[in-house]
């Protein structure tokens, strides 16, 4: 298994440009997430999805859009890039819990290698 | 709202010394807690997790963490630091919202 893969690894955008960050997982996980990591700030949740066709906002969704047409793919779209979106973006996935009421069955999140985006 | 606080953005230890990275959470309900490690230019890798099965949790690479409800803490320790432990460490919590709340991270330096 490749796990969680992200493309591109690096990208420089001009203000106002748009782009899509790709995320694919081959583990048949139901849950997928997008986080951004700013220096000294930890990771913040942008959007997440609990399955194909279902997405929801996280802490910092403004300026981003997502879609989840398949279990494997969870692309993140930036429509009008702004300098404030300069960050490292991580995609993650987690399997659906078989026994959600059992703490010991909690599944970890698996992270991709990240996309480093600079907006100038 | 759930928050996770990591005391000390940078920690420096000598090789062979004890590693102690601090994490406190704020929640009326004890969450699931995690420690992740991030090596330069890589994604996050799970070190260990607390899911209420045991308060002392052992992870990979000789790390362990103890959950203390009375102190709302989940500090990460390793008895003897190795040069390869130099990385950034993140504490994270999940109170059932299906996503993680991360601390701001602690960069560990290991001096020879």
GROMACS .gro file of C-alpha atoms in nm:
model
  232
    1UNK     CA    1   0.000   0.000   0.000
    2UNK     CA    2   0.119   0.350  -0.082
    3UNK     CA    3  -0.084   0.490   0.208
    4UNK     CA    4  -0.176   0.858   0.174
    5UNK     CA    5  -0.019   1.035  -0.122
    6UNK     CA    6  -0.025   1.407  -0.197
    7UNK     CA    7   0.067   1.604  -0.506
    8UNK     CA    8   0.238   1.834  -0.571
    9UNK     CA    9   0.512   1.842  -0.307
   10UNK     CA   10   0.585   2.209  -0.365
   11UNK     CA   11   0.406   2.491  -0.544
   12UNK     CA   12   0.443   2.864  -0.580
   13UNK     CA   13   0.131   3.059  -0.672
   14UNK     CA   14   0.068   3.421  -0.754
   15UNK     CA   15  -0.205   3.608  -0.569
   16UNK     CA   16  -0.542   3.537  -0.725
   17UNK     CA   17  -0.440   3.215  -0.897
   18UNK     CA   18  -0.622   2.891  -0.827
   19UNK     CA   19  -0.503   2.538  -0.780
   20UNK     CA   20  -0.606   2.197  -0.654
   21UNK     CA   21  -0.408   1.998  -0.403
   22UNK     CA   22  -0.453   1.629  -0.466
   23UNK     CA   23  -0.486   1.364  -0.196
   24UNK     CA   24  -0.535   0.992  -0.253
   25UNK     CA   25  -0.543   0.700  -0.010
   26UNK     CA   26  -0.544   0.333  -0.100
   27UNK     CA   27  -0.646   0.194   0.239
   28UNK     CA   28  -1.022   0.215   0.182
   29UNK     CA   29  -1.056   0.459   0.470
   30UNK     CA   30  -1.387   0.634   0.517
   31UNK     CA   31  -1.262   0.945   0.694
   32UNK     CA   32  -1.033   1.195   0.526
   33UNK     CA   33  -0.902   1.529   0.647
   34UNK     CA   34  -0.718   1.838   0.530
   35UNK     CA   35  -0.498   2.028   0.774
   36UNK     CA   36  -0.271   2.326   0.732
   37UNK     CA   37   0.045   2.372   0.933
   38UNK     CA   38   0.172   2.721   0.999
   39UNK     CA   39   0.505   2.780   1.177
   40UNK     CA   40   0.467   2.759   1.554
   41UNK     CA   41   0.093   2.704   1.526
   42UNK     CA   42   0.051   2.329   1.499
   43UNK     CA   43  -0.200   2.183   1.255
   44UNK     CA   44  -0.545   2.327   1.200
   45UNK     CA   45  -0.834   2.142   1.039
   46UNK     CA   46  -0.961   2.290   0.713
   47UNK     CA   47  -1.220   2.036   0.596
   48UNK     CA   48  -1.301   1.676   0.657
   49UNK     CA   49  -1.511   1.400   0.504
   50UNK     CA   50  -1.673   1.096   0.660
   51UNK     CA   51  -1.736   0.924   0.329
   52UNK     CA   52  -1.791   0.973  -0.040
   53UNK     CA   53  -2.030   1.262  -0.102
   54UNK     CA   54  -2.011   1.395   0.255
   55UNK     CA   55  -1.787   1.685   0.358
   56UNK     CA   56  -1.787   1.932   0.644
   57UNK     CA   57  -1.599   2.242   0.752
   58UNK     CA   58  -1.324   2.243   1.008
   59UNK     CA   59  -1.168   2.532   1.200
   60UNK     CA   60  -1.030   2.731   0.906
   61UNK     CA   61  -1.236   2.660   0.589
   62UNK     CA   62  -1.246   3.011   0.440
   63UNK     CA   63  -1.082   3.032   0.100
   64UNK     CA   64  -1.097   2.658   0.039
   65UNK     CA   65  -1.332   2.405  -0.112
   66UNK     CA   66  -1.335   2.027  -0.115
   67UNK     CA   67  -1.517   1.744  -0.283
   68UNK     CA   68  -1.531   1.371  -0.219
   69UNK     CA   69  -1.664   1.187  -0.520
   70UNK     CA   70  -1.479   0.863  -0.441
   71UNK     CA   71  -1.354   0.692  -0.127
   72UNK     CA   72  -0.994   0.727  -0.244
   73UNK     CA   73  -0.971   1.094  -0.342
   74UNK     CA   74  -1.018   1.413  -0.142
   75UNK     CA   75  -0.892   1.715  -0.338
   76UNK     CA   76  -0.859   2.060  -0.181
   77UNK     CA   77  -0.929   2.360  -0.402
   78UNK     CA   78  -0.795   2.712  -0.359
   79UNK     CA   79  -0.994   2.947  -0.581
   80UNK     CA   80  -0.827   3.284  -0.524
   81UNK     CA   81  -0.489   3.232  -0.362
   82UNK     CA   82  -0.387   3.482  -0.095
   83UNK     CA   83  -0.056   3.522   0.093
   84UNK     CA   84  -0.233   3.408   0.410
   85UNK     CA   85  -0.267   3.065   0.250
   86UNK     CA   86   0.108   3.015   0.243
   87UNK     CA   87   0.145   2.704   0.452
   88UNK     CA   88   0.218   2.333   0.450
   89UNK     CA   89  -0.093   2.127   0.379
   90UNK     CA   90  -0.141   1.776   0.509
   91UNK     CA   91  -0.400   1.525   0.408
   92UNK     CA   92  -0.488   1.242   0.646
   93UNK     CA   93  -0.721   0.945   0.653
   94UNK     CA   94  -0.870   0.712   0.912
   95UNK     CA   95  -1.076   0.394   0.883
   96UNK     CA   96  -1.433   0.381   1.000
   97UNK     CA   97  -1.453   0.251   1.355
   98UNK     CA   98  -1.586  -0.101   1.377
   99UNK     CA   99  -1.695  -0.053   1.736
  100UNK     CA  100  -1.726   0.319   1.789
  101UNK     CA  101  -1.817   0.287   2.154
  102UNK     CA  102  -1.498   0.099   2.239
  103UNK     CA  103  -1.204   0.331   2.313
  104UNK     CA  104  -0.954   0.058   2.246
  105UNK     CA  105  -1.075   0.034   1.890
  106UNK     CA  106  -0.987   0.394   1.811
  107UNK     CA  107  -0.798   0.417   1.487
  108UNK     CA  108  -0.511   0.652   1.426
  109UNK     CA  109  -0.501   0.905   1.147
  110UNK     CA  110  -0.250   0.837   0.870
  111UNK     CA  111  -0.083   1.142   0.721
  112UNK     CA  112   0.048   1.216   0.376
  113UNK     CA  113   0.391   1.379   0.324
  114UNK     CA  114   0.248   1.728   0.276
  115UNK     CA  115   0.236   2.000   0.012
  116UNK     CA  116   0.437   2.314   0.072
  117UNK     CA  117   0.252   2.608  -0.083
  118UNK     CA  118   0.382   2.963  -0.118
  119UNK     CA  119   0.161   3.245  -0.239
  120UNK     CA  120   0.343   3.557  -0.358
  121UNK     CA  121  -1.371   2.402   2.307
  122UNK     CA  122  -1.096   2.149   2.326
  123UNK     CA  123  -0.743   2.286   2.335
  124UNK     CA  124  -0.402   2.131   2.363
  125UNK     CA  125  -0.105   2.315   2.511
  126UNK     CA  126   0.254   2.213   2.467
  127UNK     CA  127   0.492   2.389   2.703
  128UNK     CA  128   0.817   2.481   2.538
  129UNK     CA  129   0.844   2.528   2.164
  130UNK     CA  130   1.207   2.414   2.176
  131UNK     CA  131   1.370   2.158   2.402
  132UNK     CA  132   1.738   2.071   2.391
  133UNK     CA  133   1.889   1.769   2.562
  134UNK     CA  134   2.221   1.589   2.551
  135UNK     CA  135   2.247   1.248   2.394
  136UNK     CA  136   2.170   0.990   2.660
  137UNK     CA  137   1.971   1.232   2.876
  138UNK     CA  138   1.606   1.208   2.972
  139UNK     CA  139   1.357   1.353   2.726
  140UNK     CA  140   1.045   1.517   2.871
  141UNK     CA  141   0.797   1.692   2.644
  142UNK     CA  142   0.495   1.842   2.811
  143UNK     CA  143   0.134   1.836   2.697
  144UNK     CA  144  -0.178   1.955   2.874
  145UNK     CA  145  -0.531   1.936   2.744
  146UNK     CA  146  -0.843   2.124   2.839
  147UNK     CA  147  -1.159   1.924   2.839
  148UNK     CA  148  -1.422   1.822   3.086
  149UNK     CA  149  -1.430   1.488   2.912
  150UNK     CA  150  -1.097   1.303   2.891
  151UNK     CA  151  -1.023   1.282   2.522
  152UNK     CA  152  -0.831   1.036   2.318
  153UNK     CA  153  -0.473   1.166   2.318
  154UNK     CA  154  -0.189   1.119   2.077
  155UNK     CA  155   0.173   1.203   2.026
  156UNK     CA  156   0.298   1.240   1.670
  157UNK     CA  157   0.652   1.294   1.547
  158UNK     CA  158   0.747   1.489   1.236
  159UNK     CA  159   1.092   1.456   1.084
  160UNK     CA  160   1.210   1.735   0.852
  161UNK     CA  161   1.010   1.761   0.531
  162UNK     CA  162   0.798   1.460   0.619
  163UNK     CA  163   0.445   1.394   0.731
  164UNK     CA  164   0.336   1.304   1.081
  165UNK     CA  165   0.399   0.961   1.226
  166UNK     CA  166   0.212   0.826   1.526
  167UNK     CA  167   0.431   0.764   1.832
  168UNK     CA  168   0.163   0.649   2.073
  169UNK     CA  169  -0.200   0.694   2.170
  170UNK     CA  170  -0.411   0.693   2.484
  171UNK     CA  171  -0.759   0.548   2.454
  172UNK     CA  172  -0.840   0.492   2.826
  173UNK     CA  173  -0.725   0.130   2.825
  174UNK     CA  174  -0.414   0.209   3.035
  175UNK     CA  175  -0.277   0.532   3.177
  176UNK     CA  176   0.085   0.450   3.091
  177UNK     CA  177   0.121   0.411   2.719
  178UNK     CA  178   0.426   0.275   2.545
  179UNK     CA  179   0.501   0.378   2.190
  180UNK     CA  180   0.761   0.330   1.925
  181UNK     CA  181   1.131   0.417   1.951
  182UNK     CA  182   1.134   0.383   2.331
  183UNK     CA  183   0.889   0.666   2.399
  184UNK     CA  184   0.612   0.647   2.653
  185UNK     CA  185   0.351   0.881   2.797
  186UNK     CA  186   0.143   0.886   3.110
  187UNK     CA  187  -0.213   1.011   3.122
  188UNK     CA  188  -0.289   1.200   3.443
  189UNK     CA  189  -0.649   1.306   3.466
  190UNK     CA  190  -0.598   1.509   3.784
  191UNK     CA  191  -0.335   1.717   3.606
  192UNK     CA  192  -0.500   1.703   3.260
  193UNK     CA  193  -0.160   1.608   3.127
  194UNK     CA  194  -0.012   1.361   2.883
  195UNK     CA  195   0.363   1.420   2.895
  196UNK     CA  196   0.596   1.231   2.663
  197UNK     CA  197   0.917   1.080   2.798
  198UNK     CA  198   1.213   0.876   2.686
  199UNK     CA  199   1.480   0.765   2.932
  200UNK     CA  200   1.777   0.815   2.702
  201UNK     CA  201   1.780   1.050   2.403
  202UNK     CA  202   1.934   0.947   2.075
  203UNK     CA  203   2.050   1.174   1.797
  204UNK     CA  204   1.783   1.025   1.573
  205UNK     CA  205   1.513   1.157   1.808
  206UNK     CA  206   1.570   1.512   1.687
  207UNK     CA  207   1.239   1.613   1.532
  208UNK     CA  208   0.922   1.806   1.602
  209UNK     CA  209   0.669   1.647   1.833
  210UNK     CA  210   0.299   1.719   1.839
  211UNK     CA  211   0.046   1.635   2.104
  212UNK     CA  212  -0.311   1.599   1.978
  213UNK     CA  213  -0.655   1.530   2.121
  214UNK     CA  214  -0.982   1.399   1.985
  215UNK     CA  215  -1.301   1.439   2.185
  216UNK     CA  216  -1.512   1.254   1.934
  217UNK     CA  217  -1.543   1.522   1.670
  218UNK     CA  218  -1.362   1.281   1.438
  219UNK     CA  219  -1.071   1.518   1.382
  220UNK     CA  220  -0.771   1.609   1.592
  221UNK     CA  221  -0.688   1.925   1.781
  222UNK     CA  222  -0.313   1.976   1.778
  223UNK     CA  223  -0.077   2.153   2.010
  224UNK     CA  224   0.168   2.399   1.860
  225UNK     CA  225   0.453   2.150   1.864
  226UNK     CA  226   0.786   2.110   2.040
  227UNK     CA  227   1.109   2.092   1.849
  228UNK     CA  228   1.352   1.853   2.015
  229UNK     CA  229   1.723   1.905   1.965
  230UNK     CA  230   1.971   1.639   2.076
  231UNK     CA  231   2.323   1.757   2.141
  232UNK     CA  232   2.615   1.515   2.101
   0.00000   0.00000   0.00000
